[in-house]
GROMACS .gro file of C-alpha atoms in nm:
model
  359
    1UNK     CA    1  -2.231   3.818  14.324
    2UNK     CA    2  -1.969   4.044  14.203
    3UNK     CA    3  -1.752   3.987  13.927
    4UNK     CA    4  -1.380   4.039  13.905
    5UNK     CA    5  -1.266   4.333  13.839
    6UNK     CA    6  -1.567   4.531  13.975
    7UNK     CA    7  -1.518   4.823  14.171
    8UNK     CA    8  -1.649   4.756  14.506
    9UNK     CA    9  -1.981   4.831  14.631
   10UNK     CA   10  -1.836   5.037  14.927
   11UNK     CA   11  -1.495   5.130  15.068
   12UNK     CA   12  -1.356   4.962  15.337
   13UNK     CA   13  -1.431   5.021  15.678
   14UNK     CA   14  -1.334   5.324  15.822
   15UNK     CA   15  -1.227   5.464  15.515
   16UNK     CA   16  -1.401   5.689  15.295
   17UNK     CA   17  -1.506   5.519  14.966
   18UNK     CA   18  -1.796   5.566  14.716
   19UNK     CA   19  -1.942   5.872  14.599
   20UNK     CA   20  -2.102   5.988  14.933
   21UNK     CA   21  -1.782   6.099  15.009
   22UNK     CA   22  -1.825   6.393  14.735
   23UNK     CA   23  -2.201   6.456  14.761
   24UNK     CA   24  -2.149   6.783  14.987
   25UNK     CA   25  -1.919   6.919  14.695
   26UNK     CA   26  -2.126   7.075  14.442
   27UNK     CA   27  -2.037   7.320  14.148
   28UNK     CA   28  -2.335   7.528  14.022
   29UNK     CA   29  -2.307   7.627  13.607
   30UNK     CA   30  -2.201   8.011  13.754
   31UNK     CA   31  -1.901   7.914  13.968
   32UNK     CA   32  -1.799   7.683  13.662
   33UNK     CA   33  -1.807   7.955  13.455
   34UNK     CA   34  -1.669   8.219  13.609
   35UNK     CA   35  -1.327   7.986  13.692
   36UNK     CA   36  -1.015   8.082  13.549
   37UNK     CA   37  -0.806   7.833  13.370
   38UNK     CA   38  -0.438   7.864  13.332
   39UNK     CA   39  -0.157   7.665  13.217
   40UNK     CA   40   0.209   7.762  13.378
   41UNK     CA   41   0.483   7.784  13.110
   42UNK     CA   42   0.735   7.498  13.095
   43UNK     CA   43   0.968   7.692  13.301
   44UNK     CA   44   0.739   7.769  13.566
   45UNK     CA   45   0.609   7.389  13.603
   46UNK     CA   46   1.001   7.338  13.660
   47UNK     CA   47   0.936   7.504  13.979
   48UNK     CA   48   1.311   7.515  14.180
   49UNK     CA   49   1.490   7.382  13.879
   50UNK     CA   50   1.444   7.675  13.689
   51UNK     CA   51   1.665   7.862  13.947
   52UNK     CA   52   1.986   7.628  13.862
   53UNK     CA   53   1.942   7.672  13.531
   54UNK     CA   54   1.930   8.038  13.524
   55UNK     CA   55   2.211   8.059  13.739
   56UNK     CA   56   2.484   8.260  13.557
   57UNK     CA   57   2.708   8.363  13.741
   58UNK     CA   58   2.783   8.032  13.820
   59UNK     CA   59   2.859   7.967  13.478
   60UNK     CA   60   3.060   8.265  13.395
   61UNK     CA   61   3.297   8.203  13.698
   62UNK     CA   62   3.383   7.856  13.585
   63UNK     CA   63   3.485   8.014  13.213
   64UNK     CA   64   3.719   8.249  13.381
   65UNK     CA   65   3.907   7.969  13.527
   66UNK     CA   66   3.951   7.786  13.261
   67UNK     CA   67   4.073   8.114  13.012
   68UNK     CA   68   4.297   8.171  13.317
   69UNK     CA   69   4.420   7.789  13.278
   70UNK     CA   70   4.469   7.850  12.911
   71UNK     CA   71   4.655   8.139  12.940
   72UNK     CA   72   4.908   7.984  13.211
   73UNK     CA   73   4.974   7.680  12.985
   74UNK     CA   74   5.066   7.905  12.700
   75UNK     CA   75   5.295   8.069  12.915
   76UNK     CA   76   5.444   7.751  13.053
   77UNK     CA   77   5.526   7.609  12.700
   78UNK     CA   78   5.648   7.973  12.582
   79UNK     CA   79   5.872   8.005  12.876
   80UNK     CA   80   6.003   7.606  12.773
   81UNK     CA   81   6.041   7.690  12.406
   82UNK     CA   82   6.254   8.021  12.467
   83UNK     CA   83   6.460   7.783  12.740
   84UNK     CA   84   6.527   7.529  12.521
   85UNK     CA   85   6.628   7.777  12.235
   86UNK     CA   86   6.885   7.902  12.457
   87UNK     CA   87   7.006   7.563  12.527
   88UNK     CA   88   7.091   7.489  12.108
   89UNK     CA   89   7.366   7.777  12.061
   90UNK     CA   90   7.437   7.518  11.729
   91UNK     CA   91   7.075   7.633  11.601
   92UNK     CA   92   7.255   7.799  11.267
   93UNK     CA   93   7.121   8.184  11.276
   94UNK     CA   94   6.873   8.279  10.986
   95UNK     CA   95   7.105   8.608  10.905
   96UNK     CA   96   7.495   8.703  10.891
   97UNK     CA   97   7.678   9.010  10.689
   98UNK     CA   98   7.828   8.822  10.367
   99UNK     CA   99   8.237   8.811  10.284
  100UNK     CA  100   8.376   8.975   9.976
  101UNK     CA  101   8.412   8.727   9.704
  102UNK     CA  102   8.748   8.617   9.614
  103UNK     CA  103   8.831   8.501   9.238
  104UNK     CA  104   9.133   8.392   9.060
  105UNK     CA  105   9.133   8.353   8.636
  106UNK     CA  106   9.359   8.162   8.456
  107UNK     CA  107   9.375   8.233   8.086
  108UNK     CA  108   9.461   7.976   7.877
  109UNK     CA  109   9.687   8.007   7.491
  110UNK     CA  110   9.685   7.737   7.252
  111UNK     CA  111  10.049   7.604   7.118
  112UNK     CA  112   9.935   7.661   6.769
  113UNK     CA  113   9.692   7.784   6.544
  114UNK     CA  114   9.339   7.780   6.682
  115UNK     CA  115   9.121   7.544   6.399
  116UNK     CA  116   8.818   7.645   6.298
  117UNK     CA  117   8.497   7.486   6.137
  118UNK     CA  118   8.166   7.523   6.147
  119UNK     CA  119   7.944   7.576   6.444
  120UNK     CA  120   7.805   7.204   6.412
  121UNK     CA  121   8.136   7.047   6.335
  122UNK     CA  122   8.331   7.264   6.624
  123UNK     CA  123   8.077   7.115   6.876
  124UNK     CA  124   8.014   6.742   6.776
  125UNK     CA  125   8.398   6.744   6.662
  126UNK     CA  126   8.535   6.842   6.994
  127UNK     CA  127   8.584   6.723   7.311
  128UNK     CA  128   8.196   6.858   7.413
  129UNK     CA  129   8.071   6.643   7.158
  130UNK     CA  130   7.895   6.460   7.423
  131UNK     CA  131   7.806   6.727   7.669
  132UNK     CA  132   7.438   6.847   7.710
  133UNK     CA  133   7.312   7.174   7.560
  134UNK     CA  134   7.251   7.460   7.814
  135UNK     CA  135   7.098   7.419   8.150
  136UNK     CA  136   7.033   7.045   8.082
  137UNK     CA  137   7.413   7.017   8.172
  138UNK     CA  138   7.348   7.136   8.480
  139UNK     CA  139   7.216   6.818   8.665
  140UNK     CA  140   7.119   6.831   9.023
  141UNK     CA  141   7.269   6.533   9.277
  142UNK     CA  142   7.089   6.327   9.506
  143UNK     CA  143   6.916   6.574   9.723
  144UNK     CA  144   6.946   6.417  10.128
  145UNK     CA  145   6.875   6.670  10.463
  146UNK     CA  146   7.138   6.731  10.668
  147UNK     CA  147   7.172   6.811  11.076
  148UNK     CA  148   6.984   7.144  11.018
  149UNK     CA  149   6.814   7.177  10.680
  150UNK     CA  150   6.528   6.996  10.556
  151UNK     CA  151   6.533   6.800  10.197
  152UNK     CA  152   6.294   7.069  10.076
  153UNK     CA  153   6.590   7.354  10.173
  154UNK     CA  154   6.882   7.200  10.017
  155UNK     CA  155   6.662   7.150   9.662
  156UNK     CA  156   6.617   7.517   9.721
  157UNK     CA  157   6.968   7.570   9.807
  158UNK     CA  158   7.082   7.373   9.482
  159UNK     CA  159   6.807   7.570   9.256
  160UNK     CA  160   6.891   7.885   9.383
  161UNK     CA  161   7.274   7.764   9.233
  162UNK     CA  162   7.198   7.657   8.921
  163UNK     CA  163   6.993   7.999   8.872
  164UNK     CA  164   7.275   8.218   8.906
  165UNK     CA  165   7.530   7.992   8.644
  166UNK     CA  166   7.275   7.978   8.386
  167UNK     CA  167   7.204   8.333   8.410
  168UNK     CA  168   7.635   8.402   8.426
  169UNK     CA  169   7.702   8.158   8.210
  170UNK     CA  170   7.381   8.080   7.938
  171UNK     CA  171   7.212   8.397   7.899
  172UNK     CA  172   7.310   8.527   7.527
  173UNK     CA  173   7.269   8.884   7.713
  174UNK     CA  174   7.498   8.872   7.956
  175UNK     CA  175   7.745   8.710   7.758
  176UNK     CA  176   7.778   8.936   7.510
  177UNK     CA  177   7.765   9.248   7.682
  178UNK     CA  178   7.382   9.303   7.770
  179UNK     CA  179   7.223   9.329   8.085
  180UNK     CA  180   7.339   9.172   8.401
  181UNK     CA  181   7.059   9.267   8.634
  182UNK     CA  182   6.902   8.876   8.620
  183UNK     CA  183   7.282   8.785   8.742
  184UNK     CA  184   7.284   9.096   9.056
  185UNK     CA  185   6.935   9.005   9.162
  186UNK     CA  186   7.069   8.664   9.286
  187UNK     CA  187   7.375   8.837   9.514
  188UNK     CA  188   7.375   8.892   9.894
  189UNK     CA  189   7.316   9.296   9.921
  190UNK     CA  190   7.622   9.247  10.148
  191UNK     CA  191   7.803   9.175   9.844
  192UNK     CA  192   7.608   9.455   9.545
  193UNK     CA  193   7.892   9.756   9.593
  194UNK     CA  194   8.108   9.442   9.520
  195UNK     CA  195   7.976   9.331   9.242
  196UNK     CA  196   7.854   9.704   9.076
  197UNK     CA  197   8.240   9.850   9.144
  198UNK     CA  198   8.322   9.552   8.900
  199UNK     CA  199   8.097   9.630   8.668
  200UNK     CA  200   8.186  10.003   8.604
  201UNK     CA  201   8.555   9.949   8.709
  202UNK     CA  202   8.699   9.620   8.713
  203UNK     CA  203   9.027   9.533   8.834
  204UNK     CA  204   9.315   9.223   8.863
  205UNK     CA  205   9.317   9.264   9.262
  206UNK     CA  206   9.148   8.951   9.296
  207UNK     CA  207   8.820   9.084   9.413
  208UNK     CA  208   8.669   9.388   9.097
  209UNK     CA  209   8.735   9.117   8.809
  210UNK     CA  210   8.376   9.145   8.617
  211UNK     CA  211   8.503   8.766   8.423
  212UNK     CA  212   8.488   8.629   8.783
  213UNK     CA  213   8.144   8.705   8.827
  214UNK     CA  214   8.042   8.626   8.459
  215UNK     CA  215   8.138   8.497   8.176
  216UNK     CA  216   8.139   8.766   7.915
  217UNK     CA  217   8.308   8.803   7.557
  218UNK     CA  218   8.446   9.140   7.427
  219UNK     CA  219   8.132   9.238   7.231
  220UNK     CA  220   8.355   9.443   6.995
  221UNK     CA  221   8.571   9.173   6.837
  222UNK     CA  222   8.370   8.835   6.899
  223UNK     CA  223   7.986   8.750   6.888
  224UNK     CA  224   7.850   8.387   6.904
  225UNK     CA  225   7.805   8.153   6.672
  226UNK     CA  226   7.528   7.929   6.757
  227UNK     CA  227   7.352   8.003   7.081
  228UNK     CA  228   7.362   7.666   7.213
  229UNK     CA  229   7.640   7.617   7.466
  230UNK     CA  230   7.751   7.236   7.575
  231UNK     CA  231   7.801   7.209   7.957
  232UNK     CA  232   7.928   6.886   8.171
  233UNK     CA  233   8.010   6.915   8.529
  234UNK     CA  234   7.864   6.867   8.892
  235UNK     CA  235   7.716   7.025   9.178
  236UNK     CA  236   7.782   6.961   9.583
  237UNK     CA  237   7.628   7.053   9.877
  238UNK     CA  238   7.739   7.031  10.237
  239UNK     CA  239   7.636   7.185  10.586
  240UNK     CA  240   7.922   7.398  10.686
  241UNK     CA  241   8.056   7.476  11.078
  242UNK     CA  242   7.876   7.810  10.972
  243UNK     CA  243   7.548   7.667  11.013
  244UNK     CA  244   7.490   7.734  10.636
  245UNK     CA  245   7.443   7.515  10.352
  246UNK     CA  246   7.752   7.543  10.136
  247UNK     CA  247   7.741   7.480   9.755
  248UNK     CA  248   8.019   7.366   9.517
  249UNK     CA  249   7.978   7.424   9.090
  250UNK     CA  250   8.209   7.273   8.931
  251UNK     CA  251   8.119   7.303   8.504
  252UNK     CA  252   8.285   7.308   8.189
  253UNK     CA  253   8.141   7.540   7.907
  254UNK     CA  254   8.183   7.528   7.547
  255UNK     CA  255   8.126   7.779   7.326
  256UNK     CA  256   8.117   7.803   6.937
  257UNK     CA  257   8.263   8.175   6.843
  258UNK     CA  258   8.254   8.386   6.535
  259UNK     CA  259   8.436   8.720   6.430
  260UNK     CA  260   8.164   9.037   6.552
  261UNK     CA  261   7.990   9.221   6.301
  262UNK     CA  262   8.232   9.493   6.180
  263UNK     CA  263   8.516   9.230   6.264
  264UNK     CA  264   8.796   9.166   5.994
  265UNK     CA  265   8.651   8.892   5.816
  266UNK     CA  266   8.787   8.517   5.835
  267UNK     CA  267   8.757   8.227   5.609
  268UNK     CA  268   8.843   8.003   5.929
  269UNK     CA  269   8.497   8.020   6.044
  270UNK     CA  270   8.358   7.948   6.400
  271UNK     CA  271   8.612   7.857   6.676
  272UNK     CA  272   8.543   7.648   7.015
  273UNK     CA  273   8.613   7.833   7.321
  274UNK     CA  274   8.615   7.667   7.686
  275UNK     CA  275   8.540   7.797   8.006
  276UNK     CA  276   8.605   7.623   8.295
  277UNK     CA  277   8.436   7.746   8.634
  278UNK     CA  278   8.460   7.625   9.016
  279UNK     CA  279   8.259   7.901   9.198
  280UNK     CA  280   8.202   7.828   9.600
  281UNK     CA  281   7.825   7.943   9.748
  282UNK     CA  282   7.701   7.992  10.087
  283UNK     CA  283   7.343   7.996  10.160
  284UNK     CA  284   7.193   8.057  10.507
  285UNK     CA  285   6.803   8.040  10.574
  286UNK     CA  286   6.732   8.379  10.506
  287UNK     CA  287   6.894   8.340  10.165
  288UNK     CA  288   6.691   8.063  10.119
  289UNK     CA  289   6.389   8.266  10.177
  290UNK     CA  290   6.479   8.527   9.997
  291UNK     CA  291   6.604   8.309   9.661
  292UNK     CA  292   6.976   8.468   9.684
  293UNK     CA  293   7.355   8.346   9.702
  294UNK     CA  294   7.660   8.448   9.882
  295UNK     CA  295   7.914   8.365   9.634
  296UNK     CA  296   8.241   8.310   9.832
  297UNK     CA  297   8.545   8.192   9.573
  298UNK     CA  298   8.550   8.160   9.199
  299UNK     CA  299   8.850   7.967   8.980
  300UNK     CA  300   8.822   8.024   8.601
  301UNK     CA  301   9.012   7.879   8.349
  302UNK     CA  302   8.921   7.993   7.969
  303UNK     CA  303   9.112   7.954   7.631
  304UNK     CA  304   9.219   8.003   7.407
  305UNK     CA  305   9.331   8.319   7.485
  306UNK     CA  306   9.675   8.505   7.480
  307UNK     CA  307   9.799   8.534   7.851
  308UNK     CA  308   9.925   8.902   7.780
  309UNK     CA  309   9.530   8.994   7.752
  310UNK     CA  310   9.335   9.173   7.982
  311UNK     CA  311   9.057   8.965   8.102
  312UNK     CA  312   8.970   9.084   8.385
  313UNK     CA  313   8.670   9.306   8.255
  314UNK     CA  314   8.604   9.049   7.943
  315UNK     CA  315   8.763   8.744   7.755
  316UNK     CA  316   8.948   8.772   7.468
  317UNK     CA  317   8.915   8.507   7.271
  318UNK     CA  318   9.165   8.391   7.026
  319UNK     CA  319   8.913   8.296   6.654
  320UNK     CA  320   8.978   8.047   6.413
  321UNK     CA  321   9.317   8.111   6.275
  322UNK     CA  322   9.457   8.301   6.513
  323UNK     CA  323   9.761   8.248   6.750
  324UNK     CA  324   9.868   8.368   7.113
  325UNK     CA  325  10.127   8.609   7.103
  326UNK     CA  326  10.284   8.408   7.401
  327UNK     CA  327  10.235   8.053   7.592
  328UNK     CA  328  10.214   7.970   7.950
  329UNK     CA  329  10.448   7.748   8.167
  330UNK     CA  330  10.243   7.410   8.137
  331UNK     CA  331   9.983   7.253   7.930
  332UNK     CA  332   9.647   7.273   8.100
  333UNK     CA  333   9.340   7.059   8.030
  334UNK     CA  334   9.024   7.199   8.147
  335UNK     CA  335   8.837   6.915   8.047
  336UNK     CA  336   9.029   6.701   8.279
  337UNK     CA  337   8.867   6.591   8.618
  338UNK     CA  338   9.053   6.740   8.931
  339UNK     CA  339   9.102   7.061   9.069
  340UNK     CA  340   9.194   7.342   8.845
  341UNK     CA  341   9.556   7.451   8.799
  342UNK     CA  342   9.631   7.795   9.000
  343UNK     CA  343   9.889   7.951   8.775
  344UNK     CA  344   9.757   8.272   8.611
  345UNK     CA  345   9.829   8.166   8.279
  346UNK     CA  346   9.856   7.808   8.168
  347UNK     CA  347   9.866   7.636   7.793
  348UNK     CA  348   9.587   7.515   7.612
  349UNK     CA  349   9.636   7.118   7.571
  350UNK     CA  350   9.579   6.995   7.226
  351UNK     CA  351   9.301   6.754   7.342
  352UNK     CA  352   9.077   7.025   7.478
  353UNK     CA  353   9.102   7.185   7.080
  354UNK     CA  354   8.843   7.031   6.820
  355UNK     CA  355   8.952   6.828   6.539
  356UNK     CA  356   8.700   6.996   6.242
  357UNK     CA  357   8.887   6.724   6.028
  358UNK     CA  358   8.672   6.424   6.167
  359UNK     CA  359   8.406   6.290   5.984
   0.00000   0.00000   0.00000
């Protein structure tokens, strides 16, 4: 009896089964050996498929298209971007030829003697006493964007400012007759033959005064007396109809002053001397790129001086002990808030004068 799972003794009926079904096939050893065995790559055993995958053209055909797709998007959001450019005409443009600068200075004679001290005591006595020391004085406002300009390009803006009065105003050079390259490298070119013509020639027209620019003593009769100079005053900026950013400096500077080497000598001792400057900037985006100012208007006060002077190429300071040979038409405090009086000579008021006296 057969067990389960045994192969049967015979196929069915009718159907070949068994080994008879084989017995006619036999192999002798020297057809065994002499047969060749060989094994088809992977690529061949893929028979048909191999076609598809070698198909490249196929392949290359679909990459065009899609470059060509690419390449007609691009286009499309070119063409948009130039469209809607053309649609913003209040898009402020990144370059314009600068104005001339315009400048007024006001000189300002004391009523009396000028008092003198030393440095120390001409500086904490006075009314700077509680002004900051140099560029410290110069404080930057509450930087916000506006329409056009990023916050980033209005601290740039307001840097860019605050270079160009310390370099006119703080740098020991340049006020006492030394170099005033650091000052010119700040200017619009639009605005160099400007600035060089009052340099080498400088002139009360309003536009060629060099003490409109700078602030710069007479290096012949007057040096300084302590290097550090007290500053109080504020900076402004605005988005003009230009399309520019526009900058306001308004700054009080006080200066201790001594008679130059050479000088007739004086037992007064150091003297204060006060310069008051509003000075208008423009700044467009290429001048922000390029770190430089268009300076548009400049109002200086400074005294004590004698009106009769010429300042317009240097100030003339009047030292401890001296007196103006004449007085202007009003008193005129240039420590006082407000805008700046816009007579041409004005007088000193006793309050903007130190007191050398106090303890």
């Amino acid at each position: 009896m057969a067990r389960r799972g045994d192969p049967p003794e015979e196929g069915p009926e009718g159907l070949p089964g068994g080994d008879d079904e084989y017995r006619s096939v036999v192999f002798d050893e020297s057809f065994v050996q002499a047969a060749r065995v060989q094994e088809y790559s992977a690529v061949e055993r893929m028979g048909d498929h191999a076609r598809a995958v070698r198909s490249l053209p196929a392949v290359r055909r679909g990459g065009s298209g899609q470059v060509l797709l690419v390449v007609v998007l691009v286009a499309v959001a070119f063409a948009g971007a130039v469209y809607l450019g053309l649609r913003q005409p209040q898009q402020p443009a990144a370059s314009r030829p600068a104005e001339a600068m315009r400048m007024t200075l006001t000189s300002l004679a004391p009523r009396g003697q000028v008092p003198g001290g030393t440095p120390r005591q001409v500086l904490d006595n006075g009314p700077a006493a509680d002004y900051r020391s140099g560029a410290e004085g110069l404080a930057m406002p509450a930087v916000r964007r506006t329409a056009h300009f990023t916050e980033a390009q209005v601290t740039a803006a307001l840097a860019t400012v605050k270079d160009y009065l310390v370099a006119s105003s703080l740098d020991p050079d340049v006020l006492t007759g030394g170099e005033v390259r650091a000052v010119r490298a700040l200017l619009h070119p639009d605005q160099l033959a400007q600035f060089d013509r009052a340099v080498a020639d400088p002139a009360a027209d309003g536009r060629h005064a060099m003490t409109g620019w700078i602030v710069r003593f007479d290096p012949e009769h007057v040096a300084l007396a302590d290097r550090e100079v007290r500053v109080r005053g504020a900076l402004q900026v605005t988005e003009g109809a230009s399309g520019a950013l526009e900058v306001t400096s308004d700054h009080t500077f006080a200066y201790a002053l001594k008679p130059a080497e050479g000088a007739a000598a004086r037992k007064a001792g150091a003297s204060l001397f006060t310069v008051r400057r509003e000075l208008h900037f423009r700044l467009d985006r290429d001048d922000l790129r390029q770190r430089r100012v268009e300076v548009l208007a400049g109002d200086t006060q400074a005294g004590p001086q004698d009106c009769a002077a010429d300042a317009t190429a240097v100030l003339r300071p009047l030292l401890a002990g001296e007196r103006a040979g004449t007085e202007g038409p009003a008193g005129t405090d240039p420590y006082a808030p407000g805008p700046p009086a816009a007579a041409l000579c004005g007088t000193l008021s006793a309050e903007a004068l130190p007191d050398p006296e106090a303890p």
